[in-house]
């Protein structure tokens, strides 16, 4: 480690919970001692899609470890590179642990250019907003009729029965999302209801989502994008909630499913997680708790 | 300087010793003038400056064990200098060097309406194994041999393939399966079961293996889109070979063509591919054995 790098780490660690600093620093080492016992089983039919960058690889590894640990089965993982991963040696560690397929940005781009030819608005937005990969790329890299969308900053502490059940039923085409106390949607419920003709899903968070892909209609997303940008006169490209808003519109139009119970599948800004919770999405302001609380809880469960 | 020392010592002291011990012999080796010229099949290599030494050994053992002079196409990646080119020129009077820039001007225009192939080629030079060779090679069939392969006995299977004008693709069989794809995915995306354990390090391929329309479509499928970049050419070849032969099994070189492991070459070894983690054995085991086997290497 160069002195400059060390200084960067010291400065970055100032004011952080010491447990978070330690757990993050030892993250790869702890995972390298773990052997995923379900790694070589037949993968589930429903794949997991994760959008991540270089900075999120370790979080992704812990998120996937916790999910495999709690579900006790093998999952196929599609890791959508936001463009920053490139050739990263940590991919070898991830591949050793999970059945991962990396979708390099350089090869996803031409695919999207062709496949989303009729949706220039979505394509432009995707080019400027990496979070849009969660919508566009997940829909176009058509790996299975249903997919599980997970953010790297989600951890599982209990068995997610609802998700396992959903994944196990081929004919279950319901949509499920994390529930957030504050509605992150860009458009108010009344407008959605008026436009879509069905009730809006308030408080939808796409950090954890069970998606039947036929419910994600990119052509309609393009229409909504045009309609609502005119309506609000705002720049969509600067709005990081746009992908969640589009998912909320898709969910409202689909109308089947709902939000996962917030007590079990937690998205909150509280410092402590719900002890009986199944998962927690460590959003923005509590991101450090991912390491200080989440990984601290899970590290003992990863036995060699 | 430190980097050079580390690079030189990366395979250990014995590797350095062997490399220098036999270097003079190798440098003195020439293709015997009585060797007939092969005309039908080209030998294609993907070589960079750091592989020139290994490529020399590969070409010496290949030429010696086949007893022929082969036309050679060297796809440079990155570009070689004149000194390095001269080291390879002595293995054939019909050797063509293609630099990355030349490849770009010759290959990319042919991929104008193939964005996925173009992106794959742009993403990693390894794609040249399956994209550039078919487009650059003048002959209808070619042998593709990595620089980390050594030949110890006459490669009769490859010579038969060459002489019989076979259109069946042939591959050395890998130690393990590198294509992580399920049967249901094969049926859904490729409508065939790819050849198993394909390794492109030593392969005999007809031009028909290059199926641009299908490549373009296959590269859009999740199993290939998400395949390990370095293994993608051989994954693509495994599907193309299966589609070409309508799923019939075969296309595997006999057991004498081996992926190297820690055991030394035995009496059955025709060729060994010293790939990845066992690359050091190329120098510690392979070169001494090759020097013994290739009887006309001057001592």
Coordinates of C-alpha atoms in Angstrom, one line a residue:
Chain A
X1 CA 0.0 0.0 0.0
X2 CA 1.4 3.4 -1.0
X3 CA 1.5 6.2 1.6
X4 CA -1.0 8.1 -0.4
X5 CA -3.4 5.2 -0.4
X6 CA -2.9 4.8 3.3
X7 CA -3.7 8.5 3.9
X8 CA -6.8 8.2 1.7
X9 CA -8.0 5.3 3.9
X10 CA -7.2 7.1 7.1
X11 CA -9.1 10.2 6.0
X12 CA -12.0 8.1 4.7
X13 CA -12.3 6.3 8.0
X14 CA -12.5 9.4 10.1
X15 CA -15.9 9.6 11.9
X16 CA -16.9 6.1 10.9
X17 CA -17.8 3.3 13.3
X18 CA -14.5 1.4 14.0
X19 CA -16.4 -1.9 13.5
X20 CA -17.4 -0.8 10.1
X21 CA -13.9 0.2 9.2
X22 CA -12.5 -3.2 10.4
X23 CA -15.3 -5.3 8.8
X24 CA -14.8 -3.6 5.5
X25 CA -11.0 -3.9 5.7
X26 CA -11.2 -7.6 6.5
X27 CA -14.2 -8.3 4.2
X28 CA -12.4 -10.1 1.4
X29 CA -10.1 -12.0 3.8
X30 CA -13.2 -13.3 5.7
X31 CA -14.9 -14.3 2.5
X32 CA -11.8 -16.1 1.2
X33 CA -12.0 -18.5 4.1
X34 CA -15.6 -19.3 3.4
X35 CA -16.6 -22.1 0.9
X36 CA -20.1 -21.7 -0.5
X37 CA -21.5 -25.3 0.0
X38 CA -24.2 -24.7 -2.6
X39 CA -21.9 -23.2 -5.3
X40 CA -21.8 -26.3 -7.5
X41 CA -25.5 -27.4 -7.1
X42 CA -27.9 -26.8 -10.0
X43 CA -28.8 -23.2 -10.0
X44 CA -32.4 -22.1 -9.4
X45 CA -34.5 -21.2 -12.5
X46 CA -34.9 -17.7 -11.3
X47 CA -31.6 -15.7 -11.6
X48 CA -30.4 -12.9 -9.5
X49 CA -29.5 -9.6 -11.2
X50 CA -27.2 -7.1 -9.5
X51 CA -26.1 -3.8 -10.9
X52 CA -22.7 -2.9 -9.4
X53 CA -19.5 -0.9 -9.9
X54 CA -16.0 -1.5 -8.7
X55 CA -16.7 0.1 -5.4
X56 CA -19.6 -2.3 -4.7
X57 CA -17.9 -5.6 -5.4
X58 CA -17.2 -6.4 -1.7
X59 CA -20.8 -5.4 -0.7
X60 CA -22.1 -7.6 -3.5
X61 CA -20.1 -10.5 -2.3
X62 CA -21.5 -10.1 1.3
X63 CA -25.0 -9.6 0.0
X64 CA -24.8 -12.8 -2.1
X65 CA -23.2 -14.7 0.7
X66 CA -26.0 -13.7 3.1
X67 CA -28.6 -14.7 0.5
X68 CA -27.0 -18.1 -0.2
X69 CA -26.6 -18.7 3.4
X70 CA -30.2 -18.0 4.3
X71 CA -31.8 -19.7 1.2
X72 CA -29.4 -22.6 1.3
X73 CA -29.4 -23.1 -2.4
X74 CA -27.5 -22.2 -5.5
X75 CA -28.5 -19.1 -7.5
X76 CA -27.3 -17.9 -10.9
X77 CA -26.1 -14.3 -10.6
X78 CA -25.9 -11.8 -13.4
X79 CA -23.7 -8.9 -12.4
X80 CA -24.2 -5.9 -14.6
X81 CA -21.1 -3.8 -14.7
X82 CA -21.9 -0.1 -14.5
X83 CA -18.8 0.5 -16.5
X84 CA -16.3 0.8 -13.6
X85 CA -15.5 -2.9 -13.0
X86 CA -13.4 -3.7 -16.0
X87 CA -10.7 -6.3 -15.3
X88 CA -10.9 -6.6 -11.6
X89 CA -9.1 -9.4 -9.8
X90 CA -11.9 -9.6 -7.2
X91 CA -14.1 -11.1 -9.9
X92 CA -12.1 -14.3 -9.4
X93 CA -13.1 -14.3 -5.8
X94 CA -16.7 -13.7 -6.7
X95 CA -16.6 -16.5 -9.3
X96 CA -15.1 -18.9 -6.8
X97 CA -18.0 -18.3 -4.4
X98 CA -20.9 -17.9 -6.7
X99 CA -22.2 -18.8 -10.2
X100 CA -21.7 -15.4 -11.5
X101 CA -22.0 -14.1 -15.0
X102 CA -20.5 -10.6 -15.5
X103 CA -22.2 -8.5 -18.2
X104 CA -19.5 -6.1 -19.2
X105 CA -20.7 -2.6 -20.0
X106 CA -18.8 -2.6 -23.2
X107 CA -20.8 -5.5 -24.5
X108 CA -24.1 -4.5 -22.9
X109 CA -24.0 -1.2 -24.7
X110 CA -24.2 -2.4 -28.3
X111 CA -26.9 -5.0 -27.2
X112 CA -29.0 -2.2 -25.7
X113 CA -28.5 0.0 -28.7
X114 CA -30.1 -2.6 -30.9
X115 CA -32.6 -4.1 -28.5
X116 CA -33.9 -0.7 -27.2
X117 CA -33.7 0.9 -30.6
X118 CA -37.3 2.2 -30.3
X119 CA -36.7 3.7 -26.9
X120 CA -34.2 6.6 -27.4
X121 CA -35.3 8.3 -24.2
X122 CA -34.5 5.2 -22.1
X123 CA -31.2 4.7 -23.9
X124 CA -30.1 8.3 -23.3
X125 CA -31.1 8.1 -19.7
X126 CA -29.2 4.8 -19.3
X127 CA -26.1 6.4 -20.8
X128 CA -26.1 9.1 -18.1
X129 CA -27.6 7.3 -15.2
X130 CA -26.1 3.9 -14.2
X131 CA -29.1 3.0 -12.0
X132 CA -31.1 2.7 -15.2
X133 CA -29.3 -0.5 -15.9
X134 CA -31.5 -1.9 -13.2
X135 CA -34.5 -1.4 -15.5
X136 CA -33.2 -1.5 -19.1
X137 CA -30.5 -4.1 -18.9
X138 CA -32.3 -6.4 -16.5
X139 CA -35.2 -6.4 -18.9
X140 CA -33.2 -6.9 -22.1
X141 CA -30.6 -9.5 -20.9
X142 CA -33.5 -11.9 -21.0
X143 CA -32.2 -14.7 -18.8
X144 CA -35.5 -16.1 -17.5
X145 CA -39.2 -15.3 -17.4
X146 CA -38.7 -14.1 -13.8
X147 CA -35.8 -12.5 -12.1
X148 CA -34.8 -11.4 -8.6
X149 CA -33.3 -7.9 -8.5
X150 CA -31.0 -7.2 -5.6
X151 CA -28.9 -4.1 -4.6
X152 CA -25.4 -4.7 -3.3
X153 CA -26.4 -3.0 0.0
X154 CA -29.0 -5.5 1.0
X155 CA -28.2 -8.2 3.6
X156 CA -30.3 -11.2 4.7
X157 CA -30.5 -12.3 8.3
X158 CA -33.3 -14.8 8.1
X159 CA -34.8 -17.2 5.6
X160 CA -36.7 -15.2 2.9
X161 CA -39.6 -17.7 2.6
X162 CA -41.7 -15.3 0.6
X163 CA -39.0 -14.9 -2.1
X164 CA -38.2 -18.6 -2.1
X165 CA -41.8 -19.5 -2.6
X166 CA -42.2 -16.9 -5.3
X167 CA -39.1 -18.2 -7.1
X168 CA -40.3 -21.8 -6.8
X169 CA -43.7 -21.3 -8.5
X170 CA -43.4 -20.9 -12.2
X171 CA -46.9 -19.7 -12.6
X172 CA -46.6 -17.0 -10.0
X173 CA -46.3 -13.8 -11.9
X174 CA -46.8 -11.4 -9.1
X175 CA -44.3 -8.5 -8.5
X176 CA -42.8 -7.8 -5.1
X177 CA -40.7 -4.9 -3.9
X178 CA -39.1 -3.6 -0.8
X179 CA -41.2 -1.0 1.0
X180 CA -39.8 2.4 2.0
X181 CA -41.5 4.6 4.6
X182 CA -41.1 7.7 2.4
X183 CA -42.4 7.3 -1.1
X184 CA -39.4 7.8 -3.4
X185 CA -41.6 8.0 -6.5
X186 CA -41.2 11.1 -8.5
X187 CA -44.9 11.2 -9.4
X188 CA -47.7 11.5 -6.9
X189 CA -50.1 8.6 -6.5
X190 CA -53.1 10.5 -8.0
X191 CA -51.3 11.3 -11.2
X192 CA -50.2 7.6 -11.5
X193 CA -53.7 6.4 -10.9
X194 CA -55.1 8.9 -13.5
X195 CA -52.5 7.9 -16.0
X196 CA -52.4 4.1 -15.5
X197 CA -55.9 3.6 -14.5
X198 CA -54.9 1.4 -11.5
X199 CA -53.9 2.2 -7.9
X200 CA -50.3 3.5 -7.4
X201 CA -47.8 1.5 -5.3
X202 CA -46.7 4.0 -2.7
X203 CA -43.3 3.6 -1.1
X204 CA -41.8 1.2 -3.7
X205 CA -38.1 0.6 -3.3
X206 CA -36.3 -1.4 -6.0
X207 CA -33.4 -2.5 -3.7
X208 CA -35.1 -5.9 -3.5
X209 CA -37.5 -6.8 -6.2
X210 CA -39.2 -10.0 -7.5
X211 CA -39.9 -9.3 -11.2
X212 CA -41.8 -11.2 -13.8
X213 CA -40.2 -9.7 -16.8
X214 CA -43.3 -9.4 -18.9
X215 CA -44.5 -6.8 -16.4
X216 CA -41.6 -4.6 -17.3
X217 CA -42.6 -3.1 -20.6
X218 CA -39.9 -0.8 -22.0
X219 CA -42.1 0.6 -24.7
X220 CA -44.6 1.8 -22.0
X221 CA -41.7 3.1 -19.9
X222 CA -40.6 5.2 -22.9
X223 CA -44.1 6.6 -23.2
X224 CA -44.2 7.4 -19.5
X225 CA -40.8 9.0 -19.7
X226 CA -42.0 11.3 -22.4
X227 CA -45.3 12.0 -20.8
X228 CA -44.1 12.8 -17.4
X229 CA -41.0 14.8 -18.4
X230 CA -43.4 17.1 -20.3
X231 CA -45.8 17.1 -17.3
X232 CA -43.1 18.2 -14.8
X233 CA -40.8 20.0 -17.1
X234 CA -37.8 18.5 -15.3
X235 CA -34.6 16.9 -16.4
X236 CA -35.0 13.2 -15.9
X237 CA -31.3 12.5 -16.3
X238 CA -30.5 14.3 -13.0
X239 CA -33.1 12.4 -11.0
X240 CA -31.7 9.3 -9.4
X241 CA -35.2 8.1 -8.4
X242 CA -36.3 7.8 -12.0
X243 CA -35.8 4.1 -12.3
X244 CA -37.8 3.5 -9.1
X245 CA -40.6 5.7 -10.4
X246 CA -40.7 3.7 -13.7
X247 CA -40.8 0.5 -11.7
X248 CA -43.6 2.0 -9.6
X249 CA -45.5 2.7 -12.9
X250 CA -44.8 -0.8 -14.2
X251 CA -46.0 -2.3 -10.9
X252 CA -49.2 -0.2 -10.9
X253 CA -49.9 -1.2 -14.5
X254 CA -49.2 -4.9 -13.7
X255 CA -51.3 -4.7 -10.6
X256 CA -50.4 -8.1 -9.2
X257 CA -48.3 -8.5 -6.1
X258 CA -47.3 -5.8 -3.6
X259 CA -44.8 -4.5 -1.2
X260 CA -42.9 -6.9 1.1
X261 CA -43.7 -6.4 4.8
X262 CA -41.5 -3.5 6.0
X263 CA -41.0 -5.1 9.4
X264 CA -39.3 -8.2 7.8
X265 CA -37.8 -6.7 4.7
X266 CA -36.5 -3.5 6.2
X267 CA -35.7 -0.3 4.5
X268 CA -35.2 2.4 7.2
X269 CA -32.8 5.0 8.5
X270 CA -32.8 3.6 12.1
X271 CA -29.5 2.8 13.6
X272 CA -30.5 -0.7 14.7
X273 CA -32.1 -3.2 12.5
X274 CA -35.3 -5.1 13.5
X275 CA -34.1 -8.1 15.4
X276 CA -36.7 -10.3 13.8
X277 CA -36.2 -8.9 10.4
X278 CA -35.3 -11.1 7.4
X279 CA -33.4 -8.6 5.4
X280 CA -32.3 -5.0 5.6
X281 CA -31.5 -2.6 2.8
X282 CA -28.8 -0.2 4.0
X283 CA -29.7 2.8 2.0
X284 CA -27.6 6.0 1.7
X285 CA -27.5 7.5 5.2
X286 CA -27.1 4.2 7.0
X287 CA -24.7 2.6 4.5
X288 CA -22.0 2.4 7.2
X289 CA -24.3 0.2 9.2
X290 CA -24.0 -2.4 6.5
X291 CA -20.5 -3.1 7.9
X292 CA -20.9 -2.1 11.5
X293 CA -24.2 -4.0 12.1
X294 CA -24.9 -6.3 9.1
X295 CA -21.6 -7.8 8.4
X296 CA -20.8 -7.9 12.1
X297 CA -23.9 -10.1 12.6
X298 CA -23.2 -12.3 9.6
X299 CA -19.4 -12.9 9.9
X300 CA -19.8 -15.6 12.5
X301 CA -22.1 -17.6 10.2
X302 CA -19.6 -17.9 7.4
X303 CA -17.7 -20.9 8.6
X304 CA -14.9 -22.3 6.4
Chain B
X1 CA 14.5 -3.0 -13.9
X2 CA 12.9 -4.6 -10.9
X3 CA 9.9 -5.5 -13.0
X4 CA 12.2 -7.2 -15.6
X5 CA 13.8 -9.2 -12.9
X6 CA 10.5 -10.3 -11.5
X7 CA 9.2 -11.1 -14.9
X8 CA 12.3 -13.2 -15.7
X9 CA 12.0 -15.0 -12.4
X10 CA 8.2 -15.5 -12.4
X11 CA 8.5 -19.2 -13.2
X12 CA 11.4 -19.9 -10.9
X13 CA 15.1 -20.3 -11.2
X14 CA 14.9 -23.7 -12.9
X15 CA 12.8 -22.2 -15.7
X16 CA 15.4 -19.5 -16.2
X17 CA 18.1 -22.0 -16.3
X18 CA 16.3 -24.3 -18.8
X19 CA 15.5 -21.3 -21.0
X20 CA 19.1 -20.2 -21.2
X21 CA 20.5 -23.8 -21.3
X22 CA 18.7 -24.7 -24.5
X23 CA 18.5 -21.2 -26.1
X24 CA 21.6 -21.6 -28.2
X25 CA 20.4 -25.0 -29.6
X26 CA 17.0 -23.5 -30.4
X27 CA 18.5 -20.5 -32.1
X28 CA 20.6 -22.7 -34.3
X29 CA 17.6 -24.8 -35.4
X30 CA 16.4 -24.3 -39.0
X31 CA 13.7 -26.0 -41.0
X32 CA 15.6 -28.8 -42.9
X33 CA 15.5 -28.0 -46.7
X34 CA 14.1 -31.3 -47.6
X35 CA 10.9 -30.8 -45.7
X36 CA 7.9 -30.6 -48.1
X37 CA 5.7 -27.6 -48.0
X38 CA 2.2 -27.8 -46.7
X39 CA -0.2 -25.8 -48.9
X40 CA -3.7 -26.6 -47.8
X41 CA -3.7 -25.6 -44.1
X42 CA -2.3 -22.5 -42.4
X43 CA -0.9 -22.4 -38.9
X44 CA -2.3 -19.5 -37.0
X45 CA -0.7 -18.0 -33.9
X46 CA -1.7 -15.2 -31.6
X47 CA 1.6 -14.0 -30.2
X48 CA 2.9 -11.0 -28.2
X49 CA 6.5 -10.0 -27.4
X50 CA 6.5 -12.1 -24.2
X51 CA 5.4 -15.2 -26.0
X52 CA 8.0 -15.2 -28.8
X53 CA 10.4 -17.5 -26.9
X54 CA 7.6 -20.0 -26.2
X55 CA 6.4 -19.7 -29.8
X56 CA 9.8 -20.6 -31.1
X57 CA 9.8 -23.8 -29.1
X58 CA 6.3 -24.6 -30.2
X59 CA 7.2 -24.0 -33.8
X60 CA 10.4 -26.0 -33.6
X61 CA 8.7 -29.0 -32.1
X62 CA 5.7 -28.7 -34.4
X63 CA 7.8 -28.5 -37.6
X64 CA 10.1 -31.2 -36.4
X65 CA 7.4 -33.7 -35.4
X66 CA 5.3 -33.1 -38.6
X67 CA 8.3 -33.0 -40.9
X68 CA 6.7 -30.3 -43.0
X69 CA 7.1 -26.6 -43.6
X70 CA 3.8 -24.8 -42.9
X71 CA 2.4 -21.5 -44.0
X72 CA 2.1 -19.4 -40.8
X73 CA -0.1 -16.5 -39.9
X74 CA 1.0 -14.6 -36.9
X75 CA -1.5 -12.3 -35.4
X76 CA 0.5 -10.0 -33.2
X77 CA -1.0 -8.8 -29.9
X78 CA 0.6 -6.4 -29.1
X79 CA 2.8 -5.7 -32.0
X80 CA 6.2 -7.4 -32.3
X81 CA 9.4 -5.6 -33.3
X82 CA 11.6 -6.6 -36.2
X83 CA 14.0 -8.6 -34.1
X84 CA 11.1 -10.7 -32.7
X85 CA 9.6 -11.2 -36.1
X86 CA 13.0 -12.4 -37.4
X87 CA 13.1 -15.0 -34.7
X88 CA 9.9 -16.5 -36.0
X89 CA 10.7 -16.0 -39.7
X90 CA 13.1 -18.9 -39.7
X91 CA 10.3 -21.4 -39.2
X92 CA 8.7 -20.8 -42.5
X93 CA 9.4 -19.0 -45.8
X94 CA 5.7 -18.3 -46.0
X95 CA 5.0 -16.4 -42.8
X96 CA 2.7 -13.4 -42.6
X97 CA 2.6 -11.0 -39.7
X98 CA -0.5 -9.0 -38.9
X99 CA -0.1 -6.2 -36.4
X100 CA -3.1 -5.1 -34.3
X101 CA -3.5 -2.0 -36.5
X102 CA -3.5 -4.0 -39.7
X103 CA -6.0 -6.4 -38.2
X104 CA -8.2 -3.5 -37.3
X105 CA -8.2 -2.2 -40.9
X106 CA -8.7 -5.6 -42.4
X107 CA -11.2 -7.1 -40.0
X108 CA -13.4 -4.3 -38.6
X109 CA -14.8 -3.2 -42.0
X110 CA -16.1 -6.8 -42.4
X111 CA -17.9 -6.5 -39.1
X112 CA -19.8 -3.3 -40.0
X113 CA -23.2 -4.7 -39.4
X114 CA -22.2 -6.9 -36.5
X115 CA -22.2 -4.7 -33.4
X116 CA -21.9 -7.6 -30.9
X117 CA -19.0 -9.3 -32.6
X118 CA -17.3 -5.9 -33.0
X119 CA -17.8 -5.1 -29.3
X120 CA -16.5 -8.4 -28.2
X121 CA -13.4 -8.0 -30.4
X122 CA -12.9 -4.5 -29.0
X123 CA -13.4 -5.7 -25.5
X124 CA -10.5 -8.2 -25.4
X125 CA -7.8 -9.3 -27.7
X126 CA -8.5 -12.9 -27.0
X127 CA -11.5 -12.6 -29.3
X128 CA -9.1 -12.6 -32.2
X129 CA -8.8 -16.4 -31.7
X130 CA -12.3 -16.9 -33.1
X131 CA -13.0 -13.6 -35.0
X132 CA -9.7 -12.6 -36.7
X133 CA -8.3 -15.9 -37.8
X134 CA -11.3 -16.8 -40.0
X135 CA -11.2 -13.4 -41.6
X136 CA -7.4 -13.0 -42.0
X137 CA -6.5 -16.6 -43.0
X138 CA -6.2 -17.2 -46.7
X139 CA -6.7 -20.9 -46.5
X140 CA -10.1 -22.6 -46.1
X141 CA -8.8 -24.5 -43.0
X142 CA -6.3 -23.7 -40.4
X143 CA -4.6 -25.0 -37.3
X144 CA -4.7 -22.8 -34.3
X145 CA -1.9 -23.5 -31.8
X146 CA -1.1 -21.5 -28.7
X147 CA 2.5 -20.7 -28.0
X148 CA 2.4 -22.7 -24.8
X149 CA 2.0 -26.0 -26.6
X150 CA 4.8 -28.4 -27.1
X151 CA 4.9 -31.4 -29.4
X152 CA 6.8 -34.6 -28.4
X153 CA 5.6 -37.1 -31.1
X154 CA 4.2 -37.0 -34.6
X155 CA 0.7 -35.4 -34.3
X156 CA -0.8 -38.0 -36.7
X157 CA -4.4 -37.0 -35.9
X158 CA -3.7 -33.4 -37.0
X159 CA -1.8 -34.5 -40.1
X160 CA -4.6 -36.8 -41.1
X161 CA -7.1 -34.0 -40.6
X162 CA -4.9 -31.8 -42.8
X163 CA -4.4 -34.5 -45.5
X164 CA -8.0 -35.8 -45.6
X165 CA -9.4 -32.3 -46.1
X166 CA -11.7 -32.9 -43.2
X167 CA -14.3 -30.3 -42.4
X168 CA -14.8 -31.6 -38.9
X169 CA -13.5 -29.2 -36.2
X170 CA -11.0 -30.8 -33.8
X171 CA -10.1 -29.5 -30.4
X172 CA -7.8 -30.5 -27.6
X173 CA -10.0 -31.5 -24.6
X174 CA -9.7 -29.3 -21.6
X175 CA -9.3 -30.7 -18.0
X176 CA -12.6 -29.3 -17.0
X177 CA -15.7 -27.7 -18.5
X178 CA -15.3 -24.0 -18.9
X179 CA -18.7 -23.2 -20.2
X180 CA -21.1 -22.6 -17.3
X181 CA -24.4 -23.3 -19.1
X182 CA -27.3 -25.6 -18.2
X183 CA -29.1 -28.0 -20.6
X184 CA -32.2 -25.9 -20.6
X185 CA -30.2 -22.8 -21.5
X186 CA -28.6 -24.7 -24.4
X187 CA -31.9 -25.7 -25.8
X188 CA -33.4 -22.3 -25.3
X189 CA -30.6 -20.2 -26.7
X190 CA -28.5 -22.4 -29.0
X191 CA -30.8 -25.3 -30.0
X192 CA -27.9 -27.6 -29.6
X193 CA -25.6 -29.0 -26.9
X194 CA -22.1 -27.4 -27.2
X195 CA -19.1 -29.6 -27.5
X196 CA -17.8 -30.4 -24.0
X197 CA -14.4 -29.2 -22.6
X198 CA -13.4 -27.4 -25.7
X199 CA -10.0 -25.7 -25.5
X200 CA -8.9 -23.5 -28.4
X201 CA -5.2 -23.8 -27.4
X202 CA -4.8 -26.5 -30.0
X203 CA -7.5 -26.8 -32.6
X204 CA -8.0 -27.7 -36.2
X205 CA -10.8 -25.5 -37.7
X206 CA -12.6 -25.2 -41.1
X207 CA -13.7 -21.8 -42.2
X208 CA -17.3 -22.9 -41.7
X209 CA -16.8 -22.6 -38.0
X210 CA -17.1 -18.8 -38.4
X211 CA -20.9 -18.2 -38.6
X212 CA -21.2 -14.4 -38.3
X213 CA -25.0 -14.3 -38.1
X214 CA -25.1 -16.9 -35.5
X215 CA -22.2 -15.5 -33.6
X216 CA -24.0 -12.2 -33.5
X217 CA -27.1 -13.8 -32.1
X218 CA -25.3 -16.1 -29.7
X219 CA -23.3 -13.2 -28.3
X220 CA -26.6 -11.6 -27.2
X221 CA -27.6 -14.6 -25.2
X222 CA -27.1 -14.4 -21.4
X223 CA -24.8 -17.5 -21.2
X224 CA -22.4 -16.0 -23.6
X225 CA -22.9 -12.4 -22.7
X226 CA -21.9 -13.3 -19.1
X227 CA -19.2 -15.9 -19.9
X228 CA -15.7 -15.3 -18.6
X229 CA -14.1 -13.1 -21.3
X230 CA -11.0 -15.2 -21.6
X231 CA -13.0 -18.3 -22.2
X232 CA -15.6 -16.8 -24.5
X233 CA -13.9 -17.7 -27.8
X234 CA -13.8 -21.3 -26.8
X235 CA -17.4 -21.2 -25.6
X236 CA -18.3 -19.7 -28.9
X237 CA -16.3 -22.4 -30.7
X238 CA -18.0 -25.1 -28.7
X239 CA -21.4 -24.0 -29.8
X240 CA -20.4 -23.3 -33.4
X241 CA -18.8 -26.7 -33.7
X242 CA -21.9 -28.4 -32.4
X243 CA -24.1 -26.4 -34.7
X244 CA -21.9 -27.2 -37.6
X245 CA -21.9 -30.9 -37.0
X246 CA -25.6 -30.9 -36.1
X247 CA -24.9 -31.9 -32.5
X248 CA -23.0 -35.1 -33.4
X249 CA -20.4 -35.8 -30.8
X250 CA -16.7 -36.0 -31.7
X251 CA -14.2 -33.4 -32.6
X252 CA -11.9 -34.3 -29.8
X253 CA -8.2 -34.9 -30.3
X254 CA -7.0 -38.3 -29.0
X255 CA -5.8 -38.8 -25.5
X256 CA -2.1 -38.1 -26.4
X257 CA -3.0 -34.5 -26.8
X258 CA -2.9 -33.5 -23.2
X259 CA -3.5 -30.5 -21.0
X260 CA -0.4 -30.4 -18.8
X261 CA -0.6 -31.3 -15.2
X262 CA 2.1 -31.8 -12.6
X263 CA 3.1 -35.2 -14.1
X264 CA 5.9 -35.2 -16.6
X265 CA 5.1 -36.0 -20.3
X266 CA 4.8 -39.8 -20.7
X267 CA 5.3 -42.1 -23.6
X268 CA 1.7 -41.4 -24.9
X269 CA 2.2 -37.6 -24.9
X270 CA 1.9 -36.3 -28.5
X271 CA 1.5 -32.7 -27.4
X272 CA 1.0 -30.8 -24.1
X273 CA -0.7 -27.5 -23.5
X274 CA 0.9 -25.8 -20.6
X275 CA -1.9 -23.4 -19.8
X276 CA -2.5 -21.0 -16.9
X277 CA -1.3 -22.3 -13.5
X278 CA 1.1 -24.9 -14.9
X279 CA 2.8 -22.5 -17.4
X280 CA 6.0 -22.9 -15.4
X281 CA 6.1 -26.5 -16.3
X282 CA 6.6 -25.5 -19.9
X283 CA 10.1 -24.4 -18.9
X284 CA 10.9 -26.9 -16.2
X285 CA 9.5 -30.1 -17.7
X286 CA 8.5 -29.3 -21.3
X287 CA 11.6 -27.7 -22.7
X288 CA 14.1 -30.4 -21.5
X289 CA 11.7 -33.1 -22.8
X290 CA 11.3 -31.3 -26.1
X291 CA 15.0 -30.8 -26.5
X292 CA 15.5 -34.6 -26.0
X293 CA 12.6 -35.5 -28.3
X294 CA 13.4 -33.2 -31.1
X295 CA 16.4 -35.2 -32.2
X296 CA 17.7 -32.9 -34.8
X297 CA 18.0 -30.0 -32.4
X298 CA 21.7 -29.5 -32.7
X299 CA 23.5 -30.1 -29.4

